[in-house]
Coordinates of C-alpha atoms in Angstrom, one line a residue:
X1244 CA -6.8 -18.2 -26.8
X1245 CA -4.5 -15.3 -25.5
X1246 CA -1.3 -15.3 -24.6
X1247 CA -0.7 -12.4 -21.8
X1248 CA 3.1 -11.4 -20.9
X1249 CA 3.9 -9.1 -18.1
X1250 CA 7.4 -8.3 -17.4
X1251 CA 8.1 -7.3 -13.9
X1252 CA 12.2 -6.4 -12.3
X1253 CA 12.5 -9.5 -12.1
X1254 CA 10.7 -12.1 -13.2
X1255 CA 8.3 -12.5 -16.3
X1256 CA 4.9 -14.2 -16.1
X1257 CA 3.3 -16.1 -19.4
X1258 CA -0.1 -16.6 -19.3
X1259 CA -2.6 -18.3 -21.3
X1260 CA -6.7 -17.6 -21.4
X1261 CA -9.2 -19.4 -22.6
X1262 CA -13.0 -17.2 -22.9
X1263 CA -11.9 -15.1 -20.0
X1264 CA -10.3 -18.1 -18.2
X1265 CA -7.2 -18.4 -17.1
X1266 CA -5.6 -22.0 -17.9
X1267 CA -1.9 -22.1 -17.9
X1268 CA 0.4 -19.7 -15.7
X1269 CA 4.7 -20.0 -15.4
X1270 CA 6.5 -17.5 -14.2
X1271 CA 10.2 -17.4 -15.0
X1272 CA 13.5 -15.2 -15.7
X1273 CA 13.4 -12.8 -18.8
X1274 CA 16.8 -14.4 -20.5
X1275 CA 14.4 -18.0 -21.1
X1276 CA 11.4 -16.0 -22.3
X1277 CA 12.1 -17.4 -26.0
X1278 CA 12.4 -20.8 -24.7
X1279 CA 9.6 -20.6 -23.1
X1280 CA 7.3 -18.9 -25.8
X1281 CA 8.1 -21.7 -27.9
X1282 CA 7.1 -24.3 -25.3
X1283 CA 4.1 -23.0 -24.9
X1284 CA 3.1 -22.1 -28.5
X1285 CA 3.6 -25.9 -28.9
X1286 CA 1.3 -26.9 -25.9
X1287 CA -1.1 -24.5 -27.5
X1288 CA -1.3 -24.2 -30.8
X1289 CA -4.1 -22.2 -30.8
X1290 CA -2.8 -19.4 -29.0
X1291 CA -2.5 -16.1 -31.9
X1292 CA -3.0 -13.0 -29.7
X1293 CA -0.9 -11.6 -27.5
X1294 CA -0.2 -8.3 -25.6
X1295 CA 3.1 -7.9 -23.6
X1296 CA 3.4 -5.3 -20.5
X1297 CA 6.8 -4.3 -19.5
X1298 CA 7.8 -2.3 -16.2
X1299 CA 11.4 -4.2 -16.3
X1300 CA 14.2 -4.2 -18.9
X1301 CA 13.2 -5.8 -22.4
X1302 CA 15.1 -5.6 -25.6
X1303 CA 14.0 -4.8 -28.9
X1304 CA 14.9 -8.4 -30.1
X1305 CA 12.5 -9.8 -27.4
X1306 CA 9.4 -8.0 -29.6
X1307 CA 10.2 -9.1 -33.1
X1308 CA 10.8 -12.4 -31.8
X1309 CA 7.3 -12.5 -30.4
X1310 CA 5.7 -10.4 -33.2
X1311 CA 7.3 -13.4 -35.3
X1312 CA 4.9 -15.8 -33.5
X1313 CA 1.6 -14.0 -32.6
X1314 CA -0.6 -10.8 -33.5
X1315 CA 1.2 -8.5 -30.7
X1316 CA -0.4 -5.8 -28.7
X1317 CA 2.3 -3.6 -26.8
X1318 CA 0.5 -2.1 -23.3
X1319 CA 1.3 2.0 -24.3
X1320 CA -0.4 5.4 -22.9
X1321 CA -1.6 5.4 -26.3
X1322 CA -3.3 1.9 -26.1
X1323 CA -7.5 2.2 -26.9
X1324 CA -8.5 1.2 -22.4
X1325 CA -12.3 0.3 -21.7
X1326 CA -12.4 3.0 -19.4
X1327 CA -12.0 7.1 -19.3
X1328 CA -8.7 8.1 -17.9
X1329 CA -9.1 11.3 -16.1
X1330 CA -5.7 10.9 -14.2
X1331 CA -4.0 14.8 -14.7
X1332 CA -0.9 13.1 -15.9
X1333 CA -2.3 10.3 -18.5
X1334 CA 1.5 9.6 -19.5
X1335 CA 3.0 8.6 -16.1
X1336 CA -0.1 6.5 -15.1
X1337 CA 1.7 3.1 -14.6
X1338 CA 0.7 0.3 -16.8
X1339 CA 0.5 -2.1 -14.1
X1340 CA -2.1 0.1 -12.8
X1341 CA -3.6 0.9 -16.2
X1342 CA -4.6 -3.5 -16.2
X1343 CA -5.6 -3.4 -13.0
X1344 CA -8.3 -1.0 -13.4
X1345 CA -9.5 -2.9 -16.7
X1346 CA -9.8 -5.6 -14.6
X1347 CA -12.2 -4.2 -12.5
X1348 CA -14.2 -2.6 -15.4
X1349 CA -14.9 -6.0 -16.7
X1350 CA -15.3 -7.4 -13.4
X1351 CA -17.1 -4.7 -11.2
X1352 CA -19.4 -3.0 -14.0
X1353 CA -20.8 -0.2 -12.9
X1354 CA -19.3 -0.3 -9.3
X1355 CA -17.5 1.9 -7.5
X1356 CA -14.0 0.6 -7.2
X1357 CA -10.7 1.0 -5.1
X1358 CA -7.9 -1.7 -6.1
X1359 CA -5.1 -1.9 -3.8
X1360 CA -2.1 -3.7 -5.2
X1361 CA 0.6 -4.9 -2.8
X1362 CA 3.4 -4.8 -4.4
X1363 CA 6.7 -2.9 -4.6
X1364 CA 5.3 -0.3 -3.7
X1365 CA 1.4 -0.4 -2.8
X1366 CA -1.0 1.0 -5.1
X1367 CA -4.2 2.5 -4.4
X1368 CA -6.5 3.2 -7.4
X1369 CA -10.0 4.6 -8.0
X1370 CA -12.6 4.1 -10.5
X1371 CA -16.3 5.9 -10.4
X1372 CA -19.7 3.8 -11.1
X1373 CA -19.8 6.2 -14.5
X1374 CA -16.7 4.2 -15.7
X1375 CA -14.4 7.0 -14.8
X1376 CA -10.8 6.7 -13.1
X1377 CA -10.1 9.5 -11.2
X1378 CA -6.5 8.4 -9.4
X1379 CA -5.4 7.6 -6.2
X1380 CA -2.1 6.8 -4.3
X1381 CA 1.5 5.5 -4.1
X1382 CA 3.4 4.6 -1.0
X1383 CA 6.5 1.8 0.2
X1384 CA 5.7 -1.9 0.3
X1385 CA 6.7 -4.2 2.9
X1386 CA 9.9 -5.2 2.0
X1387 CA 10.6 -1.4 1.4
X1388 CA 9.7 -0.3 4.6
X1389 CA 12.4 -3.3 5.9
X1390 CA 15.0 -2.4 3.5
X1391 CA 14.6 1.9 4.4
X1392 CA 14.9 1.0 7.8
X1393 CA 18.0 -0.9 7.8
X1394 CA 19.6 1.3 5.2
X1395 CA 19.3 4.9 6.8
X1396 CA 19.6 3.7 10.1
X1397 CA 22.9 2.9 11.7
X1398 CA 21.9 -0.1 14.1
X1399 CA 18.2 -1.1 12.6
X1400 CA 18.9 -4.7 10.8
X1401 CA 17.3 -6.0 8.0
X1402 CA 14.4 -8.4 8.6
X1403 CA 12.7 -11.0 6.5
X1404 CA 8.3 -10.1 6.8
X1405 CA 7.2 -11.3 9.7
X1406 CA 3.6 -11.0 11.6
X1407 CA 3.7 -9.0 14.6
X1408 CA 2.3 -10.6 17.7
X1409 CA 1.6 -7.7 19.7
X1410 CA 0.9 -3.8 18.5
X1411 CA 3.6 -3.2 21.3
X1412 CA 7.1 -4.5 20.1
X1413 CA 8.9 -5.5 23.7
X1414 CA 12.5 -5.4 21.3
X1415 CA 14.0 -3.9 17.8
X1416 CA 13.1 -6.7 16.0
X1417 CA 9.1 -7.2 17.3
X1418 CA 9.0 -3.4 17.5
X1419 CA 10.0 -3.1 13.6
X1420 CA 7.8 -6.0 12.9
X1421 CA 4.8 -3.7 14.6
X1422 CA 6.0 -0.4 12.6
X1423 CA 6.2 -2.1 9.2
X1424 CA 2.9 -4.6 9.2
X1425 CA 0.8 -2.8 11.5
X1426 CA 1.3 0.5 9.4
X1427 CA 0.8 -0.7 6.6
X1428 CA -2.5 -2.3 7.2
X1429 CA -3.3 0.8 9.4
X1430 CA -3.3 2.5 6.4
X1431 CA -5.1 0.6 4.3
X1432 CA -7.6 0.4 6.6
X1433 CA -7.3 3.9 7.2
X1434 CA -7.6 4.6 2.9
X1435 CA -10.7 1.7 2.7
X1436 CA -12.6 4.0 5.8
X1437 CA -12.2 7.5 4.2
X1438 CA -13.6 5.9 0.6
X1439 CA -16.1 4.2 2.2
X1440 CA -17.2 7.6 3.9
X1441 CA -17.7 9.0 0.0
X1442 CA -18.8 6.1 -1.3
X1443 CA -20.4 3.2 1.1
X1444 CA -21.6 1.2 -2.2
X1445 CA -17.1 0.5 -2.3
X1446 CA -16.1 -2.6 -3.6
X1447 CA -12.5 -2.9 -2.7
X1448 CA -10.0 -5.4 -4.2
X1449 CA -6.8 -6.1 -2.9
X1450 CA -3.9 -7.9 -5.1
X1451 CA -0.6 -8.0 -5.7
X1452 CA 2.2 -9.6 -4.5
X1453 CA 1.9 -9.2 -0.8
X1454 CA -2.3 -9.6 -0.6
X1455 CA -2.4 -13.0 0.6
X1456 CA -0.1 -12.5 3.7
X1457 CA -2.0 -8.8 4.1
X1458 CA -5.6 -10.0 3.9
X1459 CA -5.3 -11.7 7.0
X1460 CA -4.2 -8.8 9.1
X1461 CA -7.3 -6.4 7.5
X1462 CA -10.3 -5.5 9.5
X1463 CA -11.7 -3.8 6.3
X1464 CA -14.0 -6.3 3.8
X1465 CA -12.5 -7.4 0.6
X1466 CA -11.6 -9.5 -2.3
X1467 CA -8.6 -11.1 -2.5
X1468 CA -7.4 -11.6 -6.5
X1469 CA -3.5 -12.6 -7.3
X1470 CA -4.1 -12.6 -10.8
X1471 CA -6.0 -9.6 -11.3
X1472 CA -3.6 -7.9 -13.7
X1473 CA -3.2 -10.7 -15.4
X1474 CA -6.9 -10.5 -15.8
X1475 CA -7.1 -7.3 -16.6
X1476 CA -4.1 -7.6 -19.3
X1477 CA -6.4 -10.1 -21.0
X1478 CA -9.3 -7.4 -21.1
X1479 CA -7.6 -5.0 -22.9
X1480 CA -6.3 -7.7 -25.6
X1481 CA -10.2 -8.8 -25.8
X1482 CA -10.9 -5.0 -26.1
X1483 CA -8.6 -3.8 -28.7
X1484 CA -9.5 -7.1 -30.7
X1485 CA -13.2 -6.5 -30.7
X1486 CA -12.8 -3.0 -31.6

């Protein structure tokens, strides 16, 4: 069994697999992460490898503490991935991107492969059929698009995500609504098309935070995964072990 930890901005999710399964899944706030490593080590006992991927804040007592408890892999640029990384700038390739494309290695062998991940920000990455990721893109997320809007804008208020009913907003609110959702899966779209022109044998996954509510408004075929990091976290733990 493996333990998987991925520390996001805010939250922290612990996750256990079992043969490539995944079993148990809590997501909670970094400051009970000891708690709740000790919780879980008692439900499962059998749990001895783990690998811990940070994008927020974690403290140096936060790895001894686990390295106290289980054979710990720490998700670096310098971490052995199962695929060739032929991003120009190897070093500022996010982690959370580095997982998701492990996912699709062990899931999508031998495929050509775009993952979108909703987050944040949106994440568009691409892997060849030879194994080999070339790159992508970044751009806002949803509730980035909301928050620009109301911040460098004098009158524009802040809006919680909402679906747009009509591609023609009839007031500020429905006509931000359109902007925000509409572009975004305009884009998308628009990204899925002009890889599909290079490569119509695409297998696209979409993930993330954000997939669920945008896989309904896509005209573009899919697949839907919300733990795909986690997944792909897993992989490279299996990887590195087996090595």
């Amino acid at each position: 069994m493996n333990l998987i930890i991925d520390v996001g901005n805010t939250l922290v999710k612990l996750a256990v697999f079992d043969a490539g399964s995944l079993i148990y899944l809590v997501k909670i706030k970094l400051e009970h992460i000891k708690k709740e490593v000790l919780i879980l080590k008692e439900n499962y006992p059998k749990v001895n490898n783990a690998i811990i991927s940070s994008v927020g804040k974690l403290n140096e007592s936060h790895i001894v503490f686990l390295k106290q408890h289980f054979k710990l892999l720490e998700l670096t640029h310098k971490t052995k991935l199962p695929f060739t990384n032929s991003y120009d700038t190897p070093n500022t390739l996010g982690i959370d991107r580095i997982a998701l494309v492990s996912a699709s290695v062990e899931q999508y062998p031998k495929n050509n492969v775009l993952i979108i991940d909703a987050g944040t920000c949106i994440t568009y990455d691409f892997i060849t059929n030879k194994n080999n990721y070339l790159g992508g893109a970044i751009s806002p997320g949803i509730r980035m698009r909301y928050k620009s809007l109301n911040n460098f804008t004098a009158n524009l208020p802040l809006l919680e995500t909402g679906v747009p009913k009509h591609i023609i907003g009839t007031s500020t609110n429905s006509s931000m609504h359109s902007g925000v959702v509409n572009g975004i899966v305009n884009e998308m779209d628009g990204f899925i098309l002009d890889y599909l022109q290079k490569h119509p044998d695409l297998t696209v996954i979409l993930t993330g935070g954000d997939a669920n509510f945008l896989s309904k408004q896509l005209k573009s075929s899919i697949f839907a995964n919300s733990n795909f990091l986690l997944e792909g976290l897993n992989y490279i733990l299996q990887f590195n072990i087996n090595l």
